[in-house]
Coordinates of C-alpha atoms in Angstrom, one line a residue:
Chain A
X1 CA -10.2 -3.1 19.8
X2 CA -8.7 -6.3 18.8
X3 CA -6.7 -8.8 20.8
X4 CA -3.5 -7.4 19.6
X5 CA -0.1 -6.9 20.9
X6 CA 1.8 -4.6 19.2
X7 CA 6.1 -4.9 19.5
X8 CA 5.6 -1.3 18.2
X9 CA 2.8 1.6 18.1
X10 CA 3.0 4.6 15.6
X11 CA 0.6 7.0 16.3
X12 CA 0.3 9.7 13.0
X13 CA -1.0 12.0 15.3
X14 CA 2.3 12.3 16.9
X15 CA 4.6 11.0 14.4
X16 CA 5.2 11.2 10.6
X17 CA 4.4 9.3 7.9
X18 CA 7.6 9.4 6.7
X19 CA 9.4 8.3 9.9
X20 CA 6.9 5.2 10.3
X21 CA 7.5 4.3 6.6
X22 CA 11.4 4.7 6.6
X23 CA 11.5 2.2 10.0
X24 CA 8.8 -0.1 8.0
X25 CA 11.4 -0.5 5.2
X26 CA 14.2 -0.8 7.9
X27 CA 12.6 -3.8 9.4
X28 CA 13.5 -7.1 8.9
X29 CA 11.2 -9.1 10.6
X30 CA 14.0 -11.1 12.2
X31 CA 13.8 -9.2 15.3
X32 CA 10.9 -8.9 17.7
X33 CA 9.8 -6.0 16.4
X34 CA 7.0 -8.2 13.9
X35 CA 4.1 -6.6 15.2
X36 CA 3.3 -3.0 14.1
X37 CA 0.0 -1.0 14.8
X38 CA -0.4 2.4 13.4
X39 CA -3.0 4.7 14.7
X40 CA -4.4 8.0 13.5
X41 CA -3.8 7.0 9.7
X42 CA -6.4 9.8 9.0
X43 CA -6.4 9.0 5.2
X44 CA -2.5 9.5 4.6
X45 CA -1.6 8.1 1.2
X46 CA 1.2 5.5 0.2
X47 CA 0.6 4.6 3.9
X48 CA 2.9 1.3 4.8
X49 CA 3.9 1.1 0.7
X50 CA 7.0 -0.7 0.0
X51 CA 7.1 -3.2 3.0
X52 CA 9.5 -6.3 2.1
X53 CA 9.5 -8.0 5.7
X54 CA 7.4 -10.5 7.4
X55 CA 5.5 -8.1 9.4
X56 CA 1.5 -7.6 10.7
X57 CA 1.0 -4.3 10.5
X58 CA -2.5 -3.1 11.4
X59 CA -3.8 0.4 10.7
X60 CA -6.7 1.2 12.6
X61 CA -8.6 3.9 10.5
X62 CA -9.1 4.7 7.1
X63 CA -6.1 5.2 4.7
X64 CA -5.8 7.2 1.7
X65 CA -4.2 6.5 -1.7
X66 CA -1.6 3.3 -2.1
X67 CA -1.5 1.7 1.0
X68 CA 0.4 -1.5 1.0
X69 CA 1.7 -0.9 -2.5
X70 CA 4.5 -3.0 -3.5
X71 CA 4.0 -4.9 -0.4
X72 CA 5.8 -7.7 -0.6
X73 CA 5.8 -10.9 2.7
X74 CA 4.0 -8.6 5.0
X75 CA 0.4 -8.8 6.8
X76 CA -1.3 -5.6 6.3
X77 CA -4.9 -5.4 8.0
X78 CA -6.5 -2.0 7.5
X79 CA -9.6 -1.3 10.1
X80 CA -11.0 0.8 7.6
X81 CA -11.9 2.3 4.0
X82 CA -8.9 2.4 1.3
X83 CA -8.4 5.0 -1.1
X84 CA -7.3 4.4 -4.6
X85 CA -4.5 1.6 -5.4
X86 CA -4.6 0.0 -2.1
X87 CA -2.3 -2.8 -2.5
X88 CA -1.2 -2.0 -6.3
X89 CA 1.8 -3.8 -7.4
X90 CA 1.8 -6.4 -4.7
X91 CA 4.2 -9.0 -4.6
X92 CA 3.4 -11.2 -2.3
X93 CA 2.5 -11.1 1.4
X94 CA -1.9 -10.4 2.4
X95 CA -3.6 -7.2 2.6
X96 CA -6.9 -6.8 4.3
X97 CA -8.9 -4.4 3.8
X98 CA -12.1 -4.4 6.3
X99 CA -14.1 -2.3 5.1
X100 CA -14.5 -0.6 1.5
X101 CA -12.0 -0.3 -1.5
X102 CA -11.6 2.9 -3.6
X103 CA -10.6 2.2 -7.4
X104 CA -8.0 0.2 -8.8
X105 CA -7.2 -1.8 -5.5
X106 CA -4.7 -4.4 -6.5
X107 CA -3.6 -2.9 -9.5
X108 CA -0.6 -4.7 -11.4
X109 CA -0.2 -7.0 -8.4
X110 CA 2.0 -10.3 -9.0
X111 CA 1.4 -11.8 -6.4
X112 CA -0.3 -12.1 -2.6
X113 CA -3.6 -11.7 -1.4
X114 CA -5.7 -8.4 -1.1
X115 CA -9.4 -9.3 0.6
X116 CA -11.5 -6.7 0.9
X117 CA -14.8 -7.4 3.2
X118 CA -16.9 -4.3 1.1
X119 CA -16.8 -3.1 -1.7
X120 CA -15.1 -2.1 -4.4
X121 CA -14.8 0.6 -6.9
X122 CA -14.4 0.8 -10.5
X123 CA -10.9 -0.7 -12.0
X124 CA -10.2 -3.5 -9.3
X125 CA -7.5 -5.3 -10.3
X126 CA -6.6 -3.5 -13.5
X127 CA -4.1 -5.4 -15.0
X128 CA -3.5 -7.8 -12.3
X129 CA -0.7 -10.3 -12.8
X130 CA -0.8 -12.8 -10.5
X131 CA -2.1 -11.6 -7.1
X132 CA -5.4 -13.1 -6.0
X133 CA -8.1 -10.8 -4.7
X134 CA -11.5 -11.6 -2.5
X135 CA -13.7 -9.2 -2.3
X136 CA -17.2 -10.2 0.1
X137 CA -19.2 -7.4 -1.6
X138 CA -19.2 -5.7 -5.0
X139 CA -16.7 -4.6 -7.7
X140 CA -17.3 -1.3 -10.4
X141 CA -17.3 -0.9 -13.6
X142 CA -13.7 -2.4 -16.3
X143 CA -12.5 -4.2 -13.0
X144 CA -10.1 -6.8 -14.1
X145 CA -9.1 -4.8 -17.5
X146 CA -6.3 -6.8 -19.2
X147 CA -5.8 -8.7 -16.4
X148 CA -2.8 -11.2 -17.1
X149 CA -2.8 -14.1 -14.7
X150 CA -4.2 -14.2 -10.6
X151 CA -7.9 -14.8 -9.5
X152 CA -10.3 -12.5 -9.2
X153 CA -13.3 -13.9 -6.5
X154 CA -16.5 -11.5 -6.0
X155 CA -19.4 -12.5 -3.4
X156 CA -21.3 -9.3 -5.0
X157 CA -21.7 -8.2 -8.4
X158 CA -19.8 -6.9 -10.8
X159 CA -20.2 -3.6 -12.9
X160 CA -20.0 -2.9 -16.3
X161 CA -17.7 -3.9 -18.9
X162 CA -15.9 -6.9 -16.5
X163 CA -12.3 -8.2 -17.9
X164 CA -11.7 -6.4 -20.9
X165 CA -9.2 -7.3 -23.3
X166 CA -8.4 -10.2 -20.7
X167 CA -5.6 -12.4 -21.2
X168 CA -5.3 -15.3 -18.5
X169 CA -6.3 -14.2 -15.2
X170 CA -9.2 -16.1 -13.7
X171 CA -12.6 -13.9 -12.9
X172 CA -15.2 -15.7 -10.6
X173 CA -18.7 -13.8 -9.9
X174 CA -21.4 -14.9 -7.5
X175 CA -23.6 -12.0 -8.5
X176 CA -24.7 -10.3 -11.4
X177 CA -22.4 -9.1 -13.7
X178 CA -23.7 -6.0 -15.2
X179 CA -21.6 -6.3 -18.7
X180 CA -19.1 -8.3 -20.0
X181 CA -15.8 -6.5 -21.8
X182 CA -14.2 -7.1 -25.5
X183 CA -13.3 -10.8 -25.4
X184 CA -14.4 -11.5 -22.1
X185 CA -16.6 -15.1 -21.7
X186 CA -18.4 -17.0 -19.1
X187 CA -16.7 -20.6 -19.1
X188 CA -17.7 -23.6 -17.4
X189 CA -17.4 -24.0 -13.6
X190 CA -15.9 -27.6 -13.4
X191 CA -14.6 -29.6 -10.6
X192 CA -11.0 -28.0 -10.4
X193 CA -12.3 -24.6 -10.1
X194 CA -14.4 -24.9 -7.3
X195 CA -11.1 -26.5 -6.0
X196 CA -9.5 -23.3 -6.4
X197 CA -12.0 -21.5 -5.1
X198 CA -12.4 -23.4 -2.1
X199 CA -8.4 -23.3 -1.8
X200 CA -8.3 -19.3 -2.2
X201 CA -11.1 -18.9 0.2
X202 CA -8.8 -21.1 3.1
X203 CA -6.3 -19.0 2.2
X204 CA -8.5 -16.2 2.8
X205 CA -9.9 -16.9 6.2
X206 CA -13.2 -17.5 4.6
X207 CA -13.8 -21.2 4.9
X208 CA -17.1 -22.6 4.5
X209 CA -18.7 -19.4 4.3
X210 CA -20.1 -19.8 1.2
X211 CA -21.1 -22.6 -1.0
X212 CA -18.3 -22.2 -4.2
X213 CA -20.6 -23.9 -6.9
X214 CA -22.3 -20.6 -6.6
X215 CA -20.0 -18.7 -9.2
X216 CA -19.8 -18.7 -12.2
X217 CA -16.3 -18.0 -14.3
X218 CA -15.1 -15.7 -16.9
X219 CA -12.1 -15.7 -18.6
X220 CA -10.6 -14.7 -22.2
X221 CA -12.1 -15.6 -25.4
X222 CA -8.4 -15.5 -26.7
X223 CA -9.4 -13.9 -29.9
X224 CA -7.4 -10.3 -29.3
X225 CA -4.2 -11.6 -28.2
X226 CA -3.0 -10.9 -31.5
X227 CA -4.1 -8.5 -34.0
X228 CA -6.3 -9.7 -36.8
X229 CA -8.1 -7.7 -39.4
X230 CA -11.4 -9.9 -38.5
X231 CA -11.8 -8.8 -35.1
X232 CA -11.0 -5.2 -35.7
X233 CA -14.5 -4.0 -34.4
X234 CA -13.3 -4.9 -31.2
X235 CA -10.4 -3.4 -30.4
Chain B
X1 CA -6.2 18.3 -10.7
X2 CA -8.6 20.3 -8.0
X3 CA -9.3 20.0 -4.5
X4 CA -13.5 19.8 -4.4
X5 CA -15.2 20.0 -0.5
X6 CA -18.9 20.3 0.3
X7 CA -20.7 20.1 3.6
X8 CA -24.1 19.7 4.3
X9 CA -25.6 20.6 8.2
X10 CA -28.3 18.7 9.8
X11 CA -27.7 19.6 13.0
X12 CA -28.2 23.4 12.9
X13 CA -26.3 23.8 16.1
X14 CA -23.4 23.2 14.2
X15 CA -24.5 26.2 11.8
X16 CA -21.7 29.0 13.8
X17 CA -18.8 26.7 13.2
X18 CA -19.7 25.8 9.3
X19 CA -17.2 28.3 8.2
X20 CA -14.6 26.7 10.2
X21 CA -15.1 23.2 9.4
X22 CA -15.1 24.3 5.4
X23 CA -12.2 26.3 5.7
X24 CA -10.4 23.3 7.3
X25 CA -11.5 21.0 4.5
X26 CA -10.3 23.8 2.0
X27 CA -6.9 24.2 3.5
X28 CA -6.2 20.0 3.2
X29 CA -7.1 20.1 -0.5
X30 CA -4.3 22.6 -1.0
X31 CA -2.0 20.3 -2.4
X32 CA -4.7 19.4 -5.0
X33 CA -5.1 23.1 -5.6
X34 CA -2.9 25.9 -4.9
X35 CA -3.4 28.1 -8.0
X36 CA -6.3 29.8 -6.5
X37 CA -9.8 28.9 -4.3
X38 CA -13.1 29.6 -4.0
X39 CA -16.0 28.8 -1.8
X40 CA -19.6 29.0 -1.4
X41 CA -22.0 29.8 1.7
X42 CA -25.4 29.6 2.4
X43 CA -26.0 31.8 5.7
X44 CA -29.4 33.9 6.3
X45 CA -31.8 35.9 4.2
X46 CA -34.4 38.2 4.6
X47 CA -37.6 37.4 2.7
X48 CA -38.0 39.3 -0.8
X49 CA -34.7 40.2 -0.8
X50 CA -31.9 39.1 -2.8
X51 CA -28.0 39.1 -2.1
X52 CA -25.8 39.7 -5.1
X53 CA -21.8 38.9 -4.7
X54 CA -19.7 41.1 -6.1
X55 CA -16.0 41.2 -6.9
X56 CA -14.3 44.2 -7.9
X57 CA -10.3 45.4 -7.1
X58 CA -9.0 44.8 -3.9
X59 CA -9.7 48.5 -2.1
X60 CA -12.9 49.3 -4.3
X61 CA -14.9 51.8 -2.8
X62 CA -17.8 49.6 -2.5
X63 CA -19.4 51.8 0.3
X64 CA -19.8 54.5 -2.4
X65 CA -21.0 52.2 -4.6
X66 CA -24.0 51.0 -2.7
X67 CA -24.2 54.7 -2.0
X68 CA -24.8 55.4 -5.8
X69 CA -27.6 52.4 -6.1
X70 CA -30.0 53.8 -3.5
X71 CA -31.0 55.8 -6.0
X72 CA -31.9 52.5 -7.7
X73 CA -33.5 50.6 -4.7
X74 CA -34.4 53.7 -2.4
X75 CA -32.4 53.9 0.6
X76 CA -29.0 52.6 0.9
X77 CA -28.7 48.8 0.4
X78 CA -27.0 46.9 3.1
X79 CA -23.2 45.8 2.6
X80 CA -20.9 43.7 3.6
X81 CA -17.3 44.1 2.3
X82 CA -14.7 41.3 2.5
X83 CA -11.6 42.3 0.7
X84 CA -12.1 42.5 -3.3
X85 CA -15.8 41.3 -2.7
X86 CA -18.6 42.7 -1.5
X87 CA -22.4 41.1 -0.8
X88 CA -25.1 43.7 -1.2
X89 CA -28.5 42.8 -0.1
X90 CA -31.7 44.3 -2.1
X91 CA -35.4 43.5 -2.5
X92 CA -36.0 40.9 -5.1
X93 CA -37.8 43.0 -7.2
X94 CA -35.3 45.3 -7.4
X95 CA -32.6 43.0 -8.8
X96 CA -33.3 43.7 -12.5
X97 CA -32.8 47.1 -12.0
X98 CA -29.2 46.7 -9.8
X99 CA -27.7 44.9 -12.1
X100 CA -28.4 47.1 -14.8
X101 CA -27.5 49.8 -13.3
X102 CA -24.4 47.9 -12.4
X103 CA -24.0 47.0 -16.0
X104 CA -24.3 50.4 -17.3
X105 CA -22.2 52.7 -14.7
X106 CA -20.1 50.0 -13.0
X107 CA -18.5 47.9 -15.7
X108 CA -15.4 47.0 -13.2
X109 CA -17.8 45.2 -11.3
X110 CA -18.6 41.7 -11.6
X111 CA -21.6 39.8 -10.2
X112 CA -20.0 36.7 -8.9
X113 CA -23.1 35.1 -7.9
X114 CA -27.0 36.3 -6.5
X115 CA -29.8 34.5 -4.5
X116 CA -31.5 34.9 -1.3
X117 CA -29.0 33.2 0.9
X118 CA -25.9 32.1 -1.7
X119 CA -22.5 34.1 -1.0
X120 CA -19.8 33.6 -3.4
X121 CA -16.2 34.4 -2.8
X122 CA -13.0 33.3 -4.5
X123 CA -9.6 34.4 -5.7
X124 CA -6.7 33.6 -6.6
X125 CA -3.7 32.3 -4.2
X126 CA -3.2 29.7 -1.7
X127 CA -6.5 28.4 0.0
X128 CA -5.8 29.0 3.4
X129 CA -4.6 32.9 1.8
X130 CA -8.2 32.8 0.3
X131 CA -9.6 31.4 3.2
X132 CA -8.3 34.1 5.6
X133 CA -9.1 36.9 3.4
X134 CA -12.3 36.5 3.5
X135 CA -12.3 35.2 6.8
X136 CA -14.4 32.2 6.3
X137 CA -13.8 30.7 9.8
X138 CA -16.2 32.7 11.0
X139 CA -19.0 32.3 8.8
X140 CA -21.7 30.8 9.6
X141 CA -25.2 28.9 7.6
X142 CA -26.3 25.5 6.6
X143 CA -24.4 24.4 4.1
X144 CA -21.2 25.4 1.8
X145 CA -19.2 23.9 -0.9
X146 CA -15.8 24.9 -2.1
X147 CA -13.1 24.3 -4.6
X148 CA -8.9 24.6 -5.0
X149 CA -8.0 24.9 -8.0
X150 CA -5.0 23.4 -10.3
X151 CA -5.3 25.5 -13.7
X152 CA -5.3 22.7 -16.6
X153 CA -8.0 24.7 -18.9
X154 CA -7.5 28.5 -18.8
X155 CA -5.1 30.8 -17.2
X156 CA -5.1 31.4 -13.3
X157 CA -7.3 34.4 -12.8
X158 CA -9.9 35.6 -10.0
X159 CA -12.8 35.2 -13.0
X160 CA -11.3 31.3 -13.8
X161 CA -11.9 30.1 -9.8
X162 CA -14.9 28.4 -8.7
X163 CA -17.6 28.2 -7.7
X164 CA -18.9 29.5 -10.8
X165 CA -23.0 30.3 -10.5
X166 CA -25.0 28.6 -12.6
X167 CA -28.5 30.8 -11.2
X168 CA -30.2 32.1 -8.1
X169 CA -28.7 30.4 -5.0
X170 CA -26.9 28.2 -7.3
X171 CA -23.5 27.2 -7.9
X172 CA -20.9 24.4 -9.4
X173 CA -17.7 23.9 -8.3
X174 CA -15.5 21.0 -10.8
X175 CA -13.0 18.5 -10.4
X176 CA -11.9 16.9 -14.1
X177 CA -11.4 18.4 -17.4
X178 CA -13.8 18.7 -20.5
X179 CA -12.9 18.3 -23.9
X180 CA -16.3 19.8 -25.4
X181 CA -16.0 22.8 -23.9
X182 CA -15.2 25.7 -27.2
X183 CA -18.3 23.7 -29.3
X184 CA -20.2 23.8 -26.3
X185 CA -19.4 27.1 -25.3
X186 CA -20.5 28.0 -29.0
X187 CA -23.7 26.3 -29.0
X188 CA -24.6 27.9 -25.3
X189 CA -23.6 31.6 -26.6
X190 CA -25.8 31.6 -29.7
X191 CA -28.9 30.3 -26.8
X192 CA -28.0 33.6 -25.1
X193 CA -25.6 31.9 -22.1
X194 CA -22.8 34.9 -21.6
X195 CA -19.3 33.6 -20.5
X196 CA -17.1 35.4 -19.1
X197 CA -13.8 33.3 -19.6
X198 CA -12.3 30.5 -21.7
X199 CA -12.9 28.2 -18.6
X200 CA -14.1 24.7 -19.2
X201 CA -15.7 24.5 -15.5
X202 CA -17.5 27.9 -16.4
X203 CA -19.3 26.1 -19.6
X204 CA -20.2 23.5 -17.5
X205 CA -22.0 26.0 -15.0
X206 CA -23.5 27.5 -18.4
X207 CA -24.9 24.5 -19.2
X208 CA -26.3 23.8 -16.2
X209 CA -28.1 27.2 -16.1
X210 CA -29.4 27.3 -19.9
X211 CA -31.2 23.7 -19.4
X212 CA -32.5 25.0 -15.9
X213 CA -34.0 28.2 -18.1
X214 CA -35.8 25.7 -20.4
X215 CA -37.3 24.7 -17.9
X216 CA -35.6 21.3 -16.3
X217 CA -35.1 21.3 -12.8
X218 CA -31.3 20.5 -11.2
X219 CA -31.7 17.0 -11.3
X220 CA -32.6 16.6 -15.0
X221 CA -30.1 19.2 -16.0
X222 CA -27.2 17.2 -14.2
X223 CA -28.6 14.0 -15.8
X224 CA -28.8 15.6 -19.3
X225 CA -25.4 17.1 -18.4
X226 CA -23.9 12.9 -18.4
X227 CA -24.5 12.8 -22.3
X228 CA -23.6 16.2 -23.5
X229 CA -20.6 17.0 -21.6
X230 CA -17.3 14.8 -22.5
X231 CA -14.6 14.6 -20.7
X232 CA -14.1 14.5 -16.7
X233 CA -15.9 15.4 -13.9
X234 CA -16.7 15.3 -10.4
X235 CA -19.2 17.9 -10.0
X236 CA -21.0 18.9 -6.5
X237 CA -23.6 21.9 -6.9
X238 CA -24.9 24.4 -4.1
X239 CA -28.3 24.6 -4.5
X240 CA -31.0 26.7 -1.7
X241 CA -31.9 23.8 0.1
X242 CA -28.5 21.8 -0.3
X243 CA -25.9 20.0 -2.7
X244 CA -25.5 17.4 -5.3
X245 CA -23.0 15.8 -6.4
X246 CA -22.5 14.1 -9.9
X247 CA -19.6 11.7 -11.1
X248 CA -18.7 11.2 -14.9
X249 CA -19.2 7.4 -15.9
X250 CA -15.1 6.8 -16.2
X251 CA -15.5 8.4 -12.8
X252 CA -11.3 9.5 -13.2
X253 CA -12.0 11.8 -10.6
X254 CA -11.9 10.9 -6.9
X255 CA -14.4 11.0 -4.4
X256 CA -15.2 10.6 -1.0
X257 CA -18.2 11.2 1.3
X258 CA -19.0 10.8 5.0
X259 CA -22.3 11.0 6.7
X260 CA -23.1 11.3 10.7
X261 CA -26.8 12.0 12.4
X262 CA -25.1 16.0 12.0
X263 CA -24.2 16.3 8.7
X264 CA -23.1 15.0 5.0
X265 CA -19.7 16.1 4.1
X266 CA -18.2 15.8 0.9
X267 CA -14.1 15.9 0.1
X268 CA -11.8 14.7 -3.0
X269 CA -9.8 13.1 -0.6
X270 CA -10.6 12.0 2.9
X271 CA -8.1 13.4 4.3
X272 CA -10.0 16.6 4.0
X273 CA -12.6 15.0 6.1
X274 CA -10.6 14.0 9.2
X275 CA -11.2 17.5 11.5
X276 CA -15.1 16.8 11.1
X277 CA -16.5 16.1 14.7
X278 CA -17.7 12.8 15.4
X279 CA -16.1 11.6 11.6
X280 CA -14.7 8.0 13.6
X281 CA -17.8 7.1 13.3
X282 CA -19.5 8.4 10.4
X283 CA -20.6 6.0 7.4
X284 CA -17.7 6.7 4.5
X285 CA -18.4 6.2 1.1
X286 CA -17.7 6.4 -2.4
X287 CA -20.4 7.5 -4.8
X288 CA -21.2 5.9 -7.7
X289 CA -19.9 6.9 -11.3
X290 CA -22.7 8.4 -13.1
X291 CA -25.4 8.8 -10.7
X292 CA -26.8 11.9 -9.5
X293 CA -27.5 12.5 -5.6
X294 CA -28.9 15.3 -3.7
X295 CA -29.1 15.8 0.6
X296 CA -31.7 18.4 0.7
X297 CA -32.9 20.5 3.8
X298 CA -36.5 19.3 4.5
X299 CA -39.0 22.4 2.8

C-alpha cells in the first residue's frame, strides 16, 4: 500500500456506491476532508463520476464503466484496470489510471489529464476536446476519431484507423501506427512540439523518462472539414 | 445487450465448486440479461457413451421416456432430470438410433445439446431463477460457459436462450447482434443446417457447425466466421477440452478476462469476476478485437 493518509475511507464492501458518490459530490474540498480512499471498488461502474472538488481520491482495485466521468478539479488515481469511458467528459482535474484502459477512456473530455500506465483499448479519446491523455503502452483501433482539440501522447502503438475525420487535436505516437484514418497525416515534429511534449510529460509525472524526439505527429489533413464533391470517396 | 460468462479450471480441485462459481458469475450479469439464461457444463463421461440434453415441459415424464428407449439402446439408459430438462446417457453408437427414435415418437422433445461430457440447460426467467432450477451450484466439471439474455433478435422463449450447440460437446453462447442473419440462415438451410428459431445467435451456432461439417476445425470456422458474419459479437464457445472466445473487429461488445495459476475466467463485465478466489491477484485483461483465442485442457 501506498504512503497515504486518507481524511476519509469508503469501503464498497460495506457501503454503497451511491452513498460514497452523493458525499463525493457534497464535498467541497474546503474542508479537511481532501483525502478520499475507496476500497473494494470490485468493478462498480460510474464509480467517483461527477466530482467538481479539489479532492485525491484513490480507488484501490479495478473499476468498471465511467469512472471519473465529468470529473472536473479532482485527483483520481485508480490502483487498477478501468472499464469503458474511464474519465469521459472530463473537464479538468487528472485521472490515473495504473494499470489498463478499456475502450473510449477520455471520451469527449475538455479538459484535464487522464494517464494511463497500460494500455488502452479501441476508441481512446473519441472525440476528445481538449483533455490531454498519456498513455505508457498501447492504444486500439479509431482511437482519437474526430478528435477536436487536446493531445493525444502514446509510448506504444497505435491500432488501426488512428484520428479519423480529425479536426485539431494533436496525436503523437512513439510506436507503430498500424493505419492511419480518412484525413489523418503524419506532420513534422519541430522544436515547439517536443516542447509540448516535454511540458505534458512534467505535467504527467513522467519527466525524463523518455527521449520526446522519439514521436512522431499526426494531425488533420483539413480536407473534410467541409463537404466537397472532390473528396467524396472519403467520407 | 447479454450478460456472457465462461470459466475455465486448471486446478481440478476447484472442479466441486465450478457450478458455484458460474452460477455466481451468472447471477451478476443479470442486469445485462434478465429475459432468460442459459448455461453450459462439462462434468464426467463414461467412455463410448454419449449424453444427449433434453428439454421438454416442466413435469414431463422423462422417466417413462427413457423407459420407452431401452428398447432402442437395450436396458434402460441412465437419467438425470432437472426440472423441464433431462440428460440421458447412451453408448455412442447408439445415438443415431435415440434420436430417431426421439424424432419419430417424441416430437415434444427437443435435443438441446449432445456429447460425451457437454450438459446444456437454459430457460427462460431471471438467472439466478434459472440458476436454482437447475441447481447449478452444485455441479461440478472442468469448465462451463453461460449466457443472460436481453431479447433484441427474436421473442423470449426457452428455444431463443443460449447456449445454442453448434455439435458434439460444443456450444456458443453471444453477446452482439447480427444483421446477416435471414440471408444467412437461408444459405445454411439449403446446406442442410436445421434451425429451430428466428434467432440471430442460433445462425451463428449454425454456422459454426456447417463449416465444422466441411471439414474446418473450431479455430478456422471462428476465423471464417470474422468475414461472413456482420454485425456484433462477442462470442465464447464450449468446446471438450475448453473455450474460445472471439470479438468482432468494431469489438462494440465488452469484454473482460482474468487469469490465476487455477483458472481463466471469462465475464462481459468484471464485476462478474469479483467472487472468483484469489481474483486480487489474477492478470485482467481485455482481448483483442478480432482475434481468436482458445485455453485448452492438455490431451
Amino acid at each position: 500500500m501506498n504512503a497515504f493518509s486518507p481524511d476519509i475511507t469508503f469501503d464498497l464492501a460495506q457501503s454503497e456506491l451511491r452513498e460514497l458518490n452523493g458525499a463525493l459530490h457534497k464535498a467541497t474540498g474546503e474542508t479537511n476532508a481532501k483525502l478520499w480512499r475507496v476500497l473494494n471498488p470490485n468493478g462498480r461502474h460510474a464509480l467517483a463520476a461527477g466530482v467538481d472538488a479539489p479532492l485525491t481520491i484513490q480507488v484501490e482495485g479495478h473499476v468498471g464503466y465511467y469512472c471519473a466521468g465529468m470529473n472536473q478539479q479532482a485527483s483520481i488515481i485508480i490502483h487498477g484496470n478501468a472499464g469503458v469511458g474511464v474519465a469521459e467528459n472530463m473537464m479538468s482535474g487528472f485521472v490515473h489510471v495504473l494499470g489498463d484502459a478499456s475502450q473510449a477512456a477520455g471520451a469527449t473530455a475538455h479538459g484535464g489529464m487522464l494517464r494511463i500506465d497500460g494500455n488502452a483499448s479501441a476508441r481512446c479519446g473519441i472525440s476528445m476536446k481538449g483533455v490531454d491523455i498519456i498513455v505508457k503502452g498501447s492504444i486500439g483501433h479509431m482511437s482519437a476519431f474526430m478528435g477536436q482539440s487536446g493531445n493525444l501522447i502514446v509510448f506504444g502503438d497505435a491500432g488501426e484507423a488512428l484520428g479519423d475525420s480529425l479536426y485539431e487535436a494533436k496525436l503523437f505516437v512513439r510506436g507503430s501506427v498500424k493505419s492511419l484514418g480518412a484525413d489523418c497525416i503524419e506532420k513534422e515534429l519541430r522544436d515547439e512540439h517536443k516542447k509540448l511534449l516535454s511540458d505534458k510529460l512534467a505535467a504527467a509525472g513522467l519527466s525524463g523518462s523518455i527521449d520526446v524526439s522519439e514521436f512522431k505527429r499526426y494531425g488533420s489533413a483539413r480536407r473534410l472539414y467541409n463537404f466537397h464533391i472532390d473528396n467524396v470517396d472519403a467520407y | 445487450m447479454c450478460g456472457i460468462v465462461g470459466i475455465f479450471l486448471k486446478d481440478p480441485k476447484l472442479e466441486p465448486e465450478l457450478g458455484q462459481m458460474l452460477s455466481s458469475m451468472l447471477c451478476v450479469m443479470t442486469d445485462r440479461g434478465p429475459d432468460s439464461a442459459g448455461f453450459a457444463i462439462y462434468g464426467t463421461g463414461a467412455a463410448d457413451h454419449v449424453k444427449l440434453s433434453l428439454r421438454a415441459v416442466e413435469g414431463y415424464d422423462f422417466e417413462g421416456l427413457a423407459h420407452s428407449l431401452s428398447v432402442v439402446v437395450g436396458g434402460d439408459p441412465r437419467l438425470v432430470v432437472r426440472a423441464s430438462h433431462a440428460v440421458i446417457e447412451v453408448p455412442a453408437d447408439q445415438e443415431a438410433a435415440v434420436r430417431a427414435a426421439l424424432a419419430a415418437h417424441h416430437p415434444e422433445v427437443a435435443i438441446v445439446g449432445t456429447g460425451a461430457r457437454m450438459e446444456i440447460f437454459k430457460e427462460i426467467g431471471l438467472p439466478s431463477a434459472v440458476a436454482e432450477r437447475f441447481d447449478l451450484p452444485k455441479m461440478s466439471g472442468t469448465h462451463g460457459i453461460g449466457h443472460t439474455r436481453m431479447a433484441t433478435e427474436s421473442a423470449v422463449t426457452t428455444a431463443g436462450a443460449h447456449p445454442f450447440s453448434t455439435g458434439a460437446d460444443q456450444c456458443l453462447v453471444h453477446n452482439g447482434s447480427l444483421s446477416n442473419h435471414n440471408d444467412l440462415r437461408r444459405q445454411l438451410k439449403r446446406e442442410g443446417i436445421a434451425f429451430a428459431t428466428e434467432n440471430d445467435s442460433e445462425v451463428a451456432a449454425g454456422y459454426l457447425t456447417w463449416r465444422m461439417k466441411n471439414g474446418a476445425t473450431l479455430g478456422e470456422a471462428l476465423e471464417a466466421g470474422l468475414k461472413d458474419l456482420d454485425g456484433f459479437f462477442t462470442f465464447v464457445v464450449g468446446t471438450e477440452s475448453g473455450f474460445g472466445v472471439l470479438r468482432d473487429p468494431i469489438a462494440c461488445k465488452p469484454a473482460v478476462m482474468a487469469e490465476t495459476d487455477q483458472y481463466v475466467a471469462f465475464a462481459s463485465e468484471y464485476r462478474a469476476l469479483v467472487n472468483l478466489p484469489g481474483i486480487a491477484d489474477a492478470r485482467v485483461f481485455e482481448p483483442e478485437p478480432a482475434t481468436v483465442y482458445f485455453w485448452d485442457r492438455a490431451a
